[in-house]
Short mmCIF file of C-alpha atoms in Angstrom, two decimals:
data_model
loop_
_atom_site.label_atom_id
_atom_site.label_comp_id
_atom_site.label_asym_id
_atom_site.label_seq_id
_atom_site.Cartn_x
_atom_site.Cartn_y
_atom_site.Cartn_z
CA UNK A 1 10.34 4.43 6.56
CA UNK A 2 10.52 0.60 6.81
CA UNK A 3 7.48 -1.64 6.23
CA UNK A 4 6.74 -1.36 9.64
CA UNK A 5 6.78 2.16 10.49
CA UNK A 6 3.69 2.67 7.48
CA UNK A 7 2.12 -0.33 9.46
CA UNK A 8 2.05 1.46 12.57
CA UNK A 9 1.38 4.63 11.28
CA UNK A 10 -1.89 3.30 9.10
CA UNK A 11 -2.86 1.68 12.14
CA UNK A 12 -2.87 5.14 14.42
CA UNK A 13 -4.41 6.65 11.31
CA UNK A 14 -6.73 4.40 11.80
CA UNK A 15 -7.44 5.14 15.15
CA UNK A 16 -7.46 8.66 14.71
CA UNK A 17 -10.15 8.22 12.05
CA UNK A 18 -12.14 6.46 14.27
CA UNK A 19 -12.24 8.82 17.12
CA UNK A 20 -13.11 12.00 14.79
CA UNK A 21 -16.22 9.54 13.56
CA UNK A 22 -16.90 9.56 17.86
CA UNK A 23 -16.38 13.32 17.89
CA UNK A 24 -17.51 14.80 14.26
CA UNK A 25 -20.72 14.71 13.71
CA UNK A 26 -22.12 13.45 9.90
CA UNK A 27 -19.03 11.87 10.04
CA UNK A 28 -19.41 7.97 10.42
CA UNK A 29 -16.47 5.50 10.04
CA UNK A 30 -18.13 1.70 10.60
CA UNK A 31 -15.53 0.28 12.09
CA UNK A 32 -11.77 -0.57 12.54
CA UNK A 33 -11.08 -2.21 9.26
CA UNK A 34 -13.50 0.38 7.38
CA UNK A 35 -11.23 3.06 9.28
CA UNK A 36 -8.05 1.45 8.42
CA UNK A 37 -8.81 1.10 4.52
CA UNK A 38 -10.34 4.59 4.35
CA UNK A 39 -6.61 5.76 5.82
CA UNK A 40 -5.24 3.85 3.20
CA UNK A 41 -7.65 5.66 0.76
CA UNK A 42 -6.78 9.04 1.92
CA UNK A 43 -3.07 8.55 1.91
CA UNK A 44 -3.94 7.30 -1.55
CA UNK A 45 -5.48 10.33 -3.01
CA UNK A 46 -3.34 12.93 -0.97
CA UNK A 47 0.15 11.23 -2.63
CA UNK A 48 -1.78 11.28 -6.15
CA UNK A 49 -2.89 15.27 -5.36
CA UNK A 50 0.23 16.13 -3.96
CA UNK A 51 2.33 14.43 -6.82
CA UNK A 52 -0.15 16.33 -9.66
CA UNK A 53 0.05 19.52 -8.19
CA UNK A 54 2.48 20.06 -5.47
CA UNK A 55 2.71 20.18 -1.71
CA UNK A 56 1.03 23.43 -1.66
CA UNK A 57 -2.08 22.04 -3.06
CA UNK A 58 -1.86 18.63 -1.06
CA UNK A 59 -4.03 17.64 2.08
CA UNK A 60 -1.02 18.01 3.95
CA UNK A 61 -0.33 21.49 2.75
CA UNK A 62 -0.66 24.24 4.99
CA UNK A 63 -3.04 27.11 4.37
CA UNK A 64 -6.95 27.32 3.58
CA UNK A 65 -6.01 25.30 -0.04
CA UNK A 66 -4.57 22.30 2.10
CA UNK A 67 -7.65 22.34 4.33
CA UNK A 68 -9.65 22.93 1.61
CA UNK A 69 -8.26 19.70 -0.02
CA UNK A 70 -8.40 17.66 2.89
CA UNK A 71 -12.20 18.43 3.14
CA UNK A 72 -12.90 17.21 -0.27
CA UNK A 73 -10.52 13.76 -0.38
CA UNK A 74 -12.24 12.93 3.24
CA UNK A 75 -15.90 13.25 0.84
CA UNK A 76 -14.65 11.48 -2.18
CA UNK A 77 -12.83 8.37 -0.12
CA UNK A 78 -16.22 7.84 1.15
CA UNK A 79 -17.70 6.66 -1.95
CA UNK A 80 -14.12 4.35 -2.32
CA UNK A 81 -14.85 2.76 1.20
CA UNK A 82 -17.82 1.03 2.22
CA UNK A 83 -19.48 1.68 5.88
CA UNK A 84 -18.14 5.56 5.71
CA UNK A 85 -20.75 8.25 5.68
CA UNK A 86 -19.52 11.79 5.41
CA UNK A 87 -21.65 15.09 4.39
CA UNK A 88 -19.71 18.26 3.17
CA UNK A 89 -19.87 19.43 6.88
CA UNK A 90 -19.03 16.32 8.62
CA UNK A 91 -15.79 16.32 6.04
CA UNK A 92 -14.66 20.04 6.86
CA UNK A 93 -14.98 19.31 10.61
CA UNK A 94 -13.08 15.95 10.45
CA UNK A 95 -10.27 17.88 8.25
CA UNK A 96 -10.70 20.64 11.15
CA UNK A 97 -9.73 17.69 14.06
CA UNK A 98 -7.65 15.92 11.91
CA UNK A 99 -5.57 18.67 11.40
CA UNK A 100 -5.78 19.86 15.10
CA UNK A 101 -4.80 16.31 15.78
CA UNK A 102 -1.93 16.00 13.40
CA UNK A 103 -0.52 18.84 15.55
CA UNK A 104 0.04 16.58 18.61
CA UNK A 105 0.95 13.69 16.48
CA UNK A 106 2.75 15.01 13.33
CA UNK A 107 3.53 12.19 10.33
CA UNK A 108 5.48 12.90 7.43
CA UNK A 109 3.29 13.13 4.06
CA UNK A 110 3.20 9.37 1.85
CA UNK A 111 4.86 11.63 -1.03
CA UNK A 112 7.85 13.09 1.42
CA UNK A 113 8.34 8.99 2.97
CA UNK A 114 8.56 7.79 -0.79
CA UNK A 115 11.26 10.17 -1.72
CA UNK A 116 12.77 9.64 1.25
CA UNK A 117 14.50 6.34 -0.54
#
C-alpha cells in the first residue's frame, strides 16, 4: 500500500471512529483530528499486539480473543489521545460496531500491509 492508500484509509478510520462516538454511547471521540490520531493509536497498538503474539490474538483476529482485544486497545488508546472518553462498556460496544462496520468496509491489518513489501 502506497503512502496514499494509509492516508485514505486513516482518514475513513477516522470517520468511522467518529460516527461510533455518534452511535456508542460512553464512547466520546472530540473531534476529527482527536479521531484521526486515536486511529493512528489503535493501528499502533494492534501492529505491536499482533506482531508479539500473532494474528490470532490481534484486534483484527477473529473470534471472542480478537474482540476481546479490540475492547481493551480502544480503553488503553484513550489515555494516549486527548479529548477521547471511553468506559469498559462504551469500548466493547465500539469494538461491537467497529467490527460490524469493518464487515461492509474490510481493510487489511497494518501488520499484513507492512509485509506486504
Amino acid at each position: 500500500m502506497h503512502f496514499l492508500g494509509h492516508v485514505v484509509r486513516f482518514i475513513v478510520s477516522a470517520i468511522v471512529l467518529m460516527i461510533v462516538g455518534y452511535i456508542v454511547p460512553q464512547f466520546s471521540v472530540g473531534g476529527f483530528w482527536s479521531a484521526l490520531f486515536l486511529a493512528l493509536v489503535i493501528a499502533a497498538l494492534g501492529w505491536i499486539i499482533e506482531g508479539i503474539f500473532g494474528k490470532r490474538v490481534s484486534p483484527f483476529g477473529r473470534g471472542i480473543v480478537g474482540f476481546l482485544c479490540s475492547a481493551l486497545v480502544i480503553w488503553v488508546a484513550q489515555f494516549i489521545v486527548g479529548g477521547v472518553s471511553v468506559t469498559w462498556l462504551g469500548a466493547i460496544l465500539a469494538a461491537l460496531v467497529i467490527g460490524i462496520i469493518d464487515l461492509f468496509i474490510p481493510v487489511s491489518t497494518p501488520y499484513e500491509a507492512g509485509r506486504e513489501h
